mmCIF file with all atom_site columns, C-alpha atoms in Angstrom:
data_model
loop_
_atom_site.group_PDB
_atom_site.id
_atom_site.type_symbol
_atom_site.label_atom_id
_atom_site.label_alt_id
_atom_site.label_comp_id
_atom_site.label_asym_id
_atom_site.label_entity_id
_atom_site.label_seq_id
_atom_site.pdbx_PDB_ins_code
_atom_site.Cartn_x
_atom_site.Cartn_y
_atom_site.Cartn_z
_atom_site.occupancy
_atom_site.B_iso_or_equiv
_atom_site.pdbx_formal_charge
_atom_site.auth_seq_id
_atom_site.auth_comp_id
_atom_site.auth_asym_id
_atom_site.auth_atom_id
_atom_site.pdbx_PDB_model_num
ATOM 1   C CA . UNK A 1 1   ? -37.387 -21.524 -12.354 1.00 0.00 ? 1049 UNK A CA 1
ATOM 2   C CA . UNK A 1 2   ? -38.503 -22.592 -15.916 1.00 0.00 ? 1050 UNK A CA 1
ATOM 3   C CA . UNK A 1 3   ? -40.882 -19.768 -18.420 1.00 0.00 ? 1051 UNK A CA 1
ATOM 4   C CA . UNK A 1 4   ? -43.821 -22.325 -17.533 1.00 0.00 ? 1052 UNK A CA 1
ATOM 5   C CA . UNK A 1 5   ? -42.988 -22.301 -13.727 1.00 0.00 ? 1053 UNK A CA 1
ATOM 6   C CA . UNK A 1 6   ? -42.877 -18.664 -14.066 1.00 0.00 ? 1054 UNK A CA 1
ATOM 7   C CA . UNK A 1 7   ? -46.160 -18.337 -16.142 1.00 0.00 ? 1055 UNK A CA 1
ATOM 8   C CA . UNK A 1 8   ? -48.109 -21.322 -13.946 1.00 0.00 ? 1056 UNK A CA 1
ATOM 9   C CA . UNK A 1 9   ? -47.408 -19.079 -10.856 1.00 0.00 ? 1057 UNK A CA 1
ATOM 10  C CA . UNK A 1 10  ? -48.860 -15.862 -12.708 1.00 0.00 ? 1058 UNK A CA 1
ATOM 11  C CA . UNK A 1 11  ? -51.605 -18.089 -13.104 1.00 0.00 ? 1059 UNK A CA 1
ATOM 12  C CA . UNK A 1 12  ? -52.375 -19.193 -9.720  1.00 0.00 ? 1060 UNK A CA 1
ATOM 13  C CA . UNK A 1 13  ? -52.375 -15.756 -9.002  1.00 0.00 ? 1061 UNK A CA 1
ATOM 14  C CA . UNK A 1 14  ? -54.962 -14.542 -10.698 1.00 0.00 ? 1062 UNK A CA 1
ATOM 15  C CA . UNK A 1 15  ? -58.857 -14.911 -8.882  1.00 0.00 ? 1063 UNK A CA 1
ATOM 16  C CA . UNK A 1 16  ? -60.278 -17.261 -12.364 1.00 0.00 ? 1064 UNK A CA 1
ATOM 17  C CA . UNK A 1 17  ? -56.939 -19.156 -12.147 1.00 0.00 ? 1065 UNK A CA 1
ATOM 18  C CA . UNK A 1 18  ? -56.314 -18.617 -16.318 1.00 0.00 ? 1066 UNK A CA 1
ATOM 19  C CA . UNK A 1 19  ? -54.902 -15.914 -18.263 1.00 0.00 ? 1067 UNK A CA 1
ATOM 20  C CA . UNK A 1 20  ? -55.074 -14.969 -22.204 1.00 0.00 ? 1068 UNK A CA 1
ATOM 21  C CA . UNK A 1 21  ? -53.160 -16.335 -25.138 1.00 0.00 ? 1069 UNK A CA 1
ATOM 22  C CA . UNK A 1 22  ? -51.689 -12.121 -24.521 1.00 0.00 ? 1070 UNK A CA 1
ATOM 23  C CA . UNK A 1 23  ? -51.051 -11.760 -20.977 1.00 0.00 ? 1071 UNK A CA 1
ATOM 24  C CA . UNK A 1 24  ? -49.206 -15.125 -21.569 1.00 0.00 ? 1072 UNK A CA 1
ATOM 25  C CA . UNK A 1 25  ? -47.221 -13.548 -23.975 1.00 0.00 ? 1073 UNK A CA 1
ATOM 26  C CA . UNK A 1 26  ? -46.570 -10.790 -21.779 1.00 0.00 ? 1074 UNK A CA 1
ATOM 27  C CA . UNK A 1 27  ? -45.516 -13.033 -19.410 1.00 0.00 ? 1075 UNK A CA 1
ATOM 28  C CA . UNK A 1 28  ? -43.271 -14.779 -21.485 1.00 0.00 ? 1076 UNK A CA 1
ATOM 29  C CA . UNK A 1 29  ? -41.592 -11.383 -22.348 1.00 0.00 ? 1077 UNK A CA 1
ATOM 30  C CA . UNK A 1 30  ? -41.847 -10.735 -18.932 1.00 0.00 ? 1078 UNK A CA 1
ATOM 31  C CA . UNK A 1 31  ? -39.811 -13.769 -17.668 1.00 0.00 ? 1079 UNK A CA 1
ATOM 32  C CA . UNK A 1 32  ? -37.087 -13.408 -20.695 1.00 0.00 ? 1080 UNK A CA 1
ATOM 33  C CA . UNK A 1 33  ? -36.483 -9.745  -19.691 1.00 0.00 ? 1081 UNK A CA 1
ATOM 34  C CA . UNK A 1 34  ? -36.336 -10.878 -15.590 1.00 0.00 ? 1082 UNK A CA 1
ATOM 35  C CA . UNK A 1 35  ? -33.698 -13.877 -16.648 1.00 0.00 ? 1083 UNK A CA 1
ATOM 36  C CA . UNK A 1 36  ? -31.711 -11.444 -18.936 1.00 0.00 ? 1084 UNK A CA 1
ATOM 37  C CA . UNK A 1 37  ? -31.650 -8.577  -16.155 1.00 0.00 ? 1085 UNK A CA 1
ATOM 38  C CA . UNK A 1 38  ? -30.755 -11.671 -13.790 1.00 0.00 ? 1086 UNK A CA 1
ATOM 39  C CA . UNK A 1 39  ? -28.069 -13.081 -15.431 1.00 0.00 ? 1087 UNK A CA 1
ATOM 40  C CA . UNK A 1 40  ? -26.593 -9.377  -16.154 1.00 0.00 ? 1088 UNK A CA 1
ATOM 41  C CA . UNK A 1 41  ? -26.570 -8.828  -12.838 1.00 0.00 ? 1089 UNK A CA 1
ATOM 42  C CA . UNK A 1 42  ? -24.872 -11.832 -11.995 1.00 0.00 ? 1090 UNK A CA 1
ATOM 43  C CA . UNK A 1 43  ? -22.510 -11.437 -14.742 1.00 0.00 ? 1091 UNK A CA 1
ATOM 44  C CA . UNK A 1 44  ? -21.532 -7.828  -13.089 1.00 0.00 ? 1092 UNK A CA 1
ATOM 45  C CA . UNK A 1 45  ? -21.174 -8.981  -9.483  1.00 0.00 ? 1093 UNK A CA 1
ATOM 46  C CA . UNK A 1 46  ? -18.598 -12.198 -10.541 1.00 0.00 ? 1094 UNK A CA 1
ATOM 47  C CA . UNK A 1 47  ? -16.556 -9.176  -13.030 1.00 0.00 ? 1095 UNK A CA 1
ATOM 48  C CA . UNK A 1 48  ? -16.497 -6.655  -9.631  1.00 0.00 ? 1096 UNK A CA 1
ATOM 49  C CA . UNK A 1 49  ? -15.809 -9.907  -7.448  1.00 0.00 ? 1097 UNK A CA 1
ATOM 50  C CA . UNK A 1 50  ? -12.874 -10.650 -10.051 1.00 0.00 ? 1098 UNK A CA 1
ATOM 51  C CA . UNK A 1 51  ? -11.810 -6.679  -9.922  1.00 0.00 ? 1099 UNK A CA 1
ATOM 52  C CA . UNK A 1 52  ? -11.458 -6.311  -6.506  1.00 0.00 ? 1100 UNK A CA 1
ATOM 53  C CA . UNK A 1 53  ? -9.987  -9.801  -5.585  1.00 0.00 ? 1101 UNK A CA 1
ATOM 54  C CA . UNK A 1 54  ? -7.182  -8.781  -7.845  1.00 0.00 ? 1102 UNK A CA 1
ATOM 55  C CA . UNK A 1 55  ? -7.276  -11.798 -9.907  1.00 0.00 ? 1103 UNK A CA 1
ATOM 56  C CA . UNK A 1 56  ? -6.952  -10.288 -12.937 1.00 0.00 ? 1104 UNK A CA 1
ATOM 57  C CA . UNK A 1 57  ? -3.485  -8.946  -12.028 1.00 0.00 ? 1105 UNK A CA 1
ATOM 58  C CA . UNK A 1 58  ? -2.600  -11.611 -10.036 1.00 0.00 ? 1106 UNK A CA 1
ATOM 59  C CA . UNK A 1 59  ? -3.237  -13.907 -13.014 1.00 0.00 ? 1107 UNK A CA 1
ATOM 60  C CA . UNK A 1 60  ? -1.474  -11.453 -15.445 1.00 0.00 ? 1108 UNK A CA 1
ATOM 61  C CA . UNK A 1 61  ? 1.873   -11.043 -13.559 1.00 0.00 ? 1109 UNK A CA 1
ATOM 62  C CA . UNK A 1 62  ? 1.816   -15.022 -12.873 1.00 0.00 ? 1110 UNK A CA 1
ATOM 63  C CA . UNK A 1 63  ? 1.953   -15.345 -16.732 1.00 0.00 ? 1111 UNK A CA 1
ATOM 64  C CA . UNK A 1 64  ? 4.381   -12.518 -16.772 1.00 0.00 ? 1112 UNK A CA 1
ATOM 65  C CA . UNK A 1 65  ? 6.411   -14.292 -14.775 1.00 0.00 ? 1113 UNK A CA 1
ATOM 66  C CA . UNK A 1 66  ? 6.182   -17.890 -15.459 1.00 0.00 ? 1114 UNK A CA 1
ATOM 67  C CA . UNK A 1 67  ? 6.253   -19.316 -19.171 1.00 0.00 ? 1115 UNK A CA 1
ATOM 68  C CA . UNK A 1 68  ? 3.496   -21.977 -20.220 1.00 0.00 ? 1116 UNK A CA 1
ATOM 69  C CA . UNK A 1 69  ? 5.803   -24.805 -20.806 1.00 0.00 ? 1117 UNK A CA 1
ATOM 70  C CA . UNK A 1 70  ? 7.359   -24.550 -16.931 1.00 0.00 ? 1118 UNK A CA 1
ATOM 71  C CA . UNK A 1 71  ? 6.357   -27.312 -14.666 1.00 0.00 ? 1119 UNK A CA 1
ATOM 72  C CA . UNK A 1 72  ? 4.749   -26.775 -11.497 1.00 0.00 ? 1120 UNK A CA 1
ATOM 73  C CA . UNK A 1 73  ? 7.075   -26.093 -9.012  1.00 0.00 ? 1121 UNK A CA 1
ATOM 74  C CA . UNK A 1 74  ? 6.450   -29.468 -6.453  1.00 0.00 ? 1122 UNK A CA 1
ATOM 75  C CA . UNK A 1 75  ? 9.322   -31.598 -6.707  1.00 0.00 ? 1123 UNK A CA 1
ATOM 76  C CA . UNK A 1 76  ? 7.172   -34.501 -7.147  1.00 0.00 ? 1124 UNK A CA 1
ATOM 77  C CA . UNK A 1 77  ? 5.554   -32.952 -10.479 1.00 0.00 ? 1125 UNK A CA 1
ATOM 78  C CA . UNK A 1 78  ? 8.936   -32.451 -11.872 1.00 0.00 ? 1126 UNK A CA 1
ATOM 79  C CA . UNK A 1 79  ? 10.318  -35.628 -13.781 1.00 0.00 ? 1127 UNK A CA 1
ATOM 80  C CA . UNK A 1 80  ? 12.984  -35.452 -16.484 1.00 0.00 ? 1128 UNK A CA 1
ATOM 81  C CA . UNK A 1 81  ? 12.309  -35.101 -20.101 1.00 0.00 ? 1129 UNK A CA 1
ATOM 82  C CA . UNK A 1 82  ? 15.516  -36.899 -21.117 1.00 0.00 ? 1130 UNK A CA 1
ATOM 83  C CA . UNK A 1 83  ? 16.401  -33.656 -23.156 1.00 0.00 ? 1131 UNK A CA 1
ATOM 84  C CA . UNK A 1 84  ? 19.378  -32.559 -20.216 1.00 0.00 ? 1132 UNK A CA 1
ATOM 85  C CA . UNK A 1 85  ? 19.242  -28.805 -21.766 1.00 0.00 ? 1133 UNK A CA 1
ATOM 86  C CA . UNK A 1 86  ? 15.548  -28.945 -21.355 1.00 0.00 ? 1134 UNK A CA 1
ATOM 87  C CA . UNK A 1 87  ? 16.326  -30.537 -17.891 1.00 0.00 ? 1135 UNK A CA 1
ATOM 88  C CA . UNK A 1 88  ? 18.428  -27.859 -17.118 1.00 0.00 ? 1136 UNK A CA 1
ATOM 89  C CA . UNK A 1 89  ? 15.832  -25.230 -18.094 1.00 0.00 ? 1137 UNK A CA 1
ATOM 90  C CA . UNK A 1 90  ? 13.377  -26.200 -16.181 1.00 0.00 ? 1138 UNK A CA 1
ATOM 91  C CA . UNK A 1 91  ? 14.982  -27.369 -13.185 1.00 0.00 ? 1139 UNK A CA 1
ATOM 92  C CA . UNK A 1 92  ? 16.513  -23.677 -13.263 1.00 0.00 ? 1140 UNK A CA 1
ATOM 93  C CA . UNK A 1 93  ? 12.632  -22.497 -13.777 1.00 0.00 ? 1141 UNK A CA 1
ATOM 94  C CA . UNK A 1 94  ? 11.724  -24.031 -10.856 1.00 0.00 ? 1142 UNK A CA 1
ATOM 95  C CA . UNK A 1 95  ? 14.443  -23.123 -8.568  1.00 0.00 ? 1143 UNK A CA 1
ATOM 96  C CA . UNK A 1 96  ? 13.683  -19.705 -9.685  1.00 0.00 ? 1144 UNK A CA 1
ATOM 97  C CA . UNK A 1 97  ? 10.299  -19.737 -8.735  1.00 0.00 ? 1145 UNK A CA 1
ATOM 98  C CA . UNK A 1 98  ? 11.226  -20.933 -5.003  1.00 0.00 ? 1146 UNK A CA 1
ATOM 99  C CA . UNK A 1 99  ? 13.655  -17.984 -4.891  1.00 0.00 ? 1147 UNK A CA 1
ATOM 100 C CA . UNK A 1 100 ? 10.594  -15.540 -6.072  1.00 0.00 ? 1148 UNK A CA 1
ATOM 101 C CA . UNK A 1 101 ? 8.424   -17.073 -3.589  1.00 0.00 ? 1149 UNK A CA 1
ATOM 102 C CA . UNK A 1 102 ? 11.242  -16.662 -0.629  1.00 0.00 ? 1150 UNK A CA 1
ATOM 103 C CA . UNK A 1 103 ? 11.834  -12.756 -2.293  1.00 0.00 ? 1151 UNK A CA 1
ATOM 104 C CA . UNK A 1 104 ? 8.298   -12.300 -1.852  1.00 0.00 ? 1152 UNK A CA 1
ATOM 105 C CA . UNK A 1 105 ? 8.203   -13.575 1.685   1.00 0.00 ? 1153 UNK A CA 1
ATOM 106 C CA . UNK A 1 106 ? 10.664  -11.011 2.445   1.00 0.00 ? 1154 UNK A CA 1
ATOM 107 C CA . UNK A 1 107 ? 8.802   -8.322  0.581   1.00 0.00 ? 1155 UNK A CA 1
ATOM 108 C CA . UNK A 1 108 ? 5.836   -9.046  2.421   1.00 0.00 ? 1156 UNK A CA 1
ATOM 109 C CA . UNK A 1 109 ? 7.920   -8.953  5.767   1.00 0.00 ? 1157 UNK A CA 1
ATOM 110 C CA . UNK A 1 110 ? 9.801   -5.422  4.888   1.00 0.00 ? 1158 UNK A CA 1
ATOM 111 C CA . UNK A 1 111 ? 5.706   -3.748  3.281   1.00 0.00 ? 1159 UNK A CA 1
ATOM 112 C CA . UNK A 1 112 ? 4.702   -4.970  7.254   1.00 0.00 ? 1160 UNK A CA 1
ATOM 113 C CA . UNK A 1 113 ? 7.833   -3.248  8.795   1.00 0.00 ? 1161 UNK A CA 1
ATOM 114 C CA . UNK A 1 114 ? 7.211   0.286   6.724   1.00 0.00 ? 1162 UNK A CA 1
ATOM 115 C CA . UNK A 1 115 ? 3.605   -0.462  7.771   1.00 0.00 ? 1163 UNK A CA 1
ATOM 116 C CA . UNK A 1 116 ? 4.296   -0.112  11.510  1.00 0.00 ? 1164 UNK A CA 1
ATOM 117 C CA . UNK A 1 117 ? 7.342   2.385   11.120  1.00 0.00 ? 1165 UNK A CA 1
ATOM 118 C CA . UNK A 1 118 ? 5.183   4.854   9.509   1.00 0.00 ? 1166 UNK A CA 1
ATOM 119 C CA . UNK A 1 119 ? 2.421   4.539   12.219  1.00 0.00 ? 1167 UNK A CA 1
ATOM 120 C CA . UNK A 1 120 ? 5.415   5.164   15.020  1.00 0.00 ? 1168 UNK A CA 1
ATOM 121 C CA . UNK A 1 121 ? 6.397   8.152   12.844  1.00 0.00 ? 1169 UNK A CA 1
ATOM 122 C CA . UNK A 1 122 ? 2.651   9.766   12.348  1.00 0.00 ? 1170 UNK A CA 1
ATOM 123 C CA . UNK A 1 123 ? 2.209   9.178   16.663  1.00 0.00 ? 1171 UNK A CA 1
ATOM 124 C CA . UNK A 1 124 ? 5.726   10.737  16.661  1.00 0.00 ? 1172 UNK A CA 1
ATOM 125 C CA . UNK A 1 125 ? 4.618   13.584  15.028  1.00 0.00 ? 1173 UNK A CA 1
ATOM 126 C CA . UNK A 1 126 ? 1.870   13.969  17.214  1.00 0.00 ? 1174 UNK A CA 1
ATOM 127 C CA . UNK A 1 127 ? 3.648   13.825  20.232  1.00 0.00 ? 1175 UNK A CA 1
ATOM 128 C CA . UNK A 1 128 ? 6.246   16.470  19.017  1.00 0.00 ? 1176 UNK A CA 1
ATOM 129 C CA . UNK A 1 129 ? 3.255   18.896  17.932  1.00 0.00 ? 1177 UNK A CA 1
ATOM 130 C CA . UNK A 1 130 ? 1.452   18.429  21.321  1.00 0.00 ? 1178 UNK A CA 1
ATOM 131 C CA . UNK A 1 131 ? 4.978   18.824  22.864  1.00 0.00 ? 1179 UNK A CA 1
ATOM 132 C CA . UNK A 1 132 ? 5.058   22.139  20.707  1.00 0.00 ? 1180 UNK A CA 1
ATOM 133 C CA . UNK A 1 133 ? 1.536   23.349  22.020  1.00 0.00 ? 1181 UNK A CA 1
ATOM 134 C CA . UNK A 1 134 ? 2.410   22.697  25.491  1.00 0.00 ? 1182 UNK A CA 1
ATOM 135 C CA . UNK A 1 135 ? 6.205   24.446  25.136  1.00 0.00 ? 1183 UNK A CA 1
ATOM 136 C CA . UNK A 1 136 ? 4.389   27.829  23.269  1.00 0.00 ? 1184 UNK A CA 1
ATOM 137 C CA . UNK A 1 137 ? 1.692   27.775  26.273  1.00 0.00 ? 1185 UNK A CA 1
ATOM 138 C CA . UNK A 1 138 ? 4.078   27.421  28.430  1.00 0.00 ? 1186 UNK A CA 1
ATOM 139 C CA . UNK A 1 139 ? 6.486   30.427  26.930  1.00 0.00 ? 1187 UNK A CA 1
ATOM 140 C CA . UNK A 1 140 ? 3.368   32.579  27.033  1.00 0.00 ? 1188 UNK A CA 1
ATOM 141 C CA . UNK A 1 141 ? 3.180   31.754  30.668  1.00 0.00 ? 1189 UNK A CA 1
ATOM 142 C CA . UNK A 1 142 ? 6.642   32.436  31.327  1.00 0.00 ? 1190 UNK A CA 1
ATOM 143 C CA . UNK A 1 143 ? 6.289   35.653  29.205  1.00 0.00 ? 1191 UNK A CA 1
ATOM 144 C CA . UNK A 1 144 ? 3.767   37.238  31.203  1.00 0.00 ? 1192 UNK A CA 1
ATOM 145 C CA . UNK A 1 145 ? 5.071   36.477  34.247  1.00 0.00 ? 1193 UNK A CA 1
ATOM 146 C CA . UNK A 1 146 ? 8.476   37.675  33.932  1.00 0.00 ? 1194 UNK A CA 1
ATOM 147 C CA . UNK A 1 147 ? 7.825   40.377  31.436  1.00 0.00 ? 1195 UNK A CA 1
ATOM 148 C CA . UNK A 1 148 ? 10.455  42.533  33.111  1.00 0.00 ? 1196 UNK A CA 1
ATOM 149 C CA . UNK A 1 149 ? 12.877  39.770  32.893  1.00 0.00 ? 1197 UNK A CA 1
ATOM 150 C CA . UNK A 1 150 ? 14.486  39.925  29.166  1.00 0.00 ? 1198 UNK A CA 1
ATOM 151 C CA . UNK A 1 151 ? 17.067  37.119  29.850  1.00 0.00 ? 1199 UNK A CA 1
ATOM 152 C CA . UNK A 1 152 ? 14.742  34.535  30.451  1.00 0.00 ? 1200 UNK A CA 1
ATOM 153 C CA . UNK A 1 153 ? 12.680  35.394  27.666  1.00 0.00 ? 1201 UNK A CA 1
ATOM 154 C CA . UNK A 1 154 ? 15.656  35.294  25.743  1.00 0.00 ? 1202 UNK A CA 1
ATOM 155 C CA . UNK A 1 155 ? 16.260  31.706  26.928  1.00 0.00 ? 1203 UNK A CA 1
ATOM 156 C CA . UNK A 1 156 ? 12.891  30.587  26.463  1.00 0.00 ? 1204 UNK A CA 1
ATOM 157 C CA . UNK A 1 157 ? 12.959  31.846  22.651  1.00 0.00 ? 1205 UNK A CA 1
ATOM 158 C CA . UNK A 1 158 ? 16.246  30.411  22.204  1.00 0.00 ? 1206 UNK A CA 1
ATOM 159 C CA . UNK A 1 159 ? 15.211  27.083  23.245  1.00 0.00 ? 1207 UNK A CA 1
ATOM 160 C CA . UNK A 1 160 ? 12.384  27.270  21.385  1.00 0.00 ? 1208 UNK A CA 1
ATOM 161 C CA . UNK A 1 161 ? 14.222  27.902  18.421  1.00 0.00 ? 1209 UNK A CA 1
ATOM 162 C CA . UNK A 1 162 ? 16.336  24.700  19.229  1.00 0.00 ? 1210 UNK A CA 1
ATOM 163 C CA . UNK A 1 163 ? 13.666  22.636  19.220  1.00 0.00 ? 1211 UNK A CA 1
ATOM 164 C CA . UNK A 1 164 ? 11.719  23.733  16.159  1.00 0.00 ? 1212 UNK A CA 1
ATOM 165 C CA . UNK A 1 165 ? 14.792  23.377  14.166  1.00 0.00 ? 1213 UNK A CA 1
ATOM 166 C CA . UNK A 1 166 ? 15.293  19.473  15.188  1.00 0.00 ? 1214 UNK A CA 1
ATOM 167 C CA . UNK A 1 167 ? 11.417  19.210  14.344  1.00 0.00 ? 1215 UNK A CA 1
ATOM 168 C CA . UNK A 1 168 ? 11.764  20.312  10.916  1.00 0.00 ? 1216 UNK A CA 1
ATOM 169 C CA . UNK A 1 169 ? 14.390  17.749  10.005  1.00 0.00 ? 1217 UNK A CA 1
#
């Protein structure tokens, strides 16, 4: 929307359908400060977009990684120079980059596998510690009941013992 747009519509909306040389100025003021807070705001939802995307990073390791004068790595970009050292270089460049791009396939594979090992060890856990609830409630059981009866308390505690040592490891 143009200034005029902006002031035409001010305009309109007014019951005598004019407005003064001021409240034009106003309005002019009015539409500069609306486009500036606009475009700000724009401006700061493309630089959070950007942030969380992790472009930034994504673009800085890329240049990290790969110099400016290496050709993309399709085989039918790649055409000899006629230089065979610079040949060499970047035909090595690019066979580089394929074996990054396999490494990273395999990286991505083995962050996947911790992913879902570490959820099978946290239910593990849980498992064990209800285990452990259910074993003590069950030794308190056994404890009143056979409160004259020292060697199976003994047993119980013992066993007890056992199995909170191979829970610690």
């Amino acid at each position: 929307m143009s200034e005029q747009n902006f002031i035409d519509i001010a305009k309109n909306a007014t019951v005598n359908k004019s407005i003064s040389k001021y409240e034009e100025k106003c309005l002019s003021k009015l539409y500069s400060k609306f486009q500036q807070l606009l475009e700000d705001a724009m401006k700061s939802d493309i630089d959070e977009y950007i942030e969380k995307s992790g472009f930034l990073e994504a673009q800085e390791t890329i240049s990290r990684t790969i110099p400016d004068n290496v050709p993309t790595s399709s085989a039918a970009a790649w055409r000899p120079s006629g230089d065979p050292h610079q040949d060499m270089k970047s035909h090595e460049a690019e066979n580089l980059m394929k074996c990054n791009e396999m490494l990273q396939d395999v990286v991505d594979e083995q962050v996947v596998k911790i992913q879902c090992l570490k959820q099978d060890i946290a239910h593990k856990r849980v498992l064990t510690h209800q285990l452990m609830k259910t074993l003590t409630n069950m030794q308190e059981d056994f404890m009143k009941l056979s409160s004259n009866n020292s060697s199976l308390q003994d047993l119980i505690v013992e066993m007890l013992s056992f199995l909170n040592r191979d829970v610690k490891k």
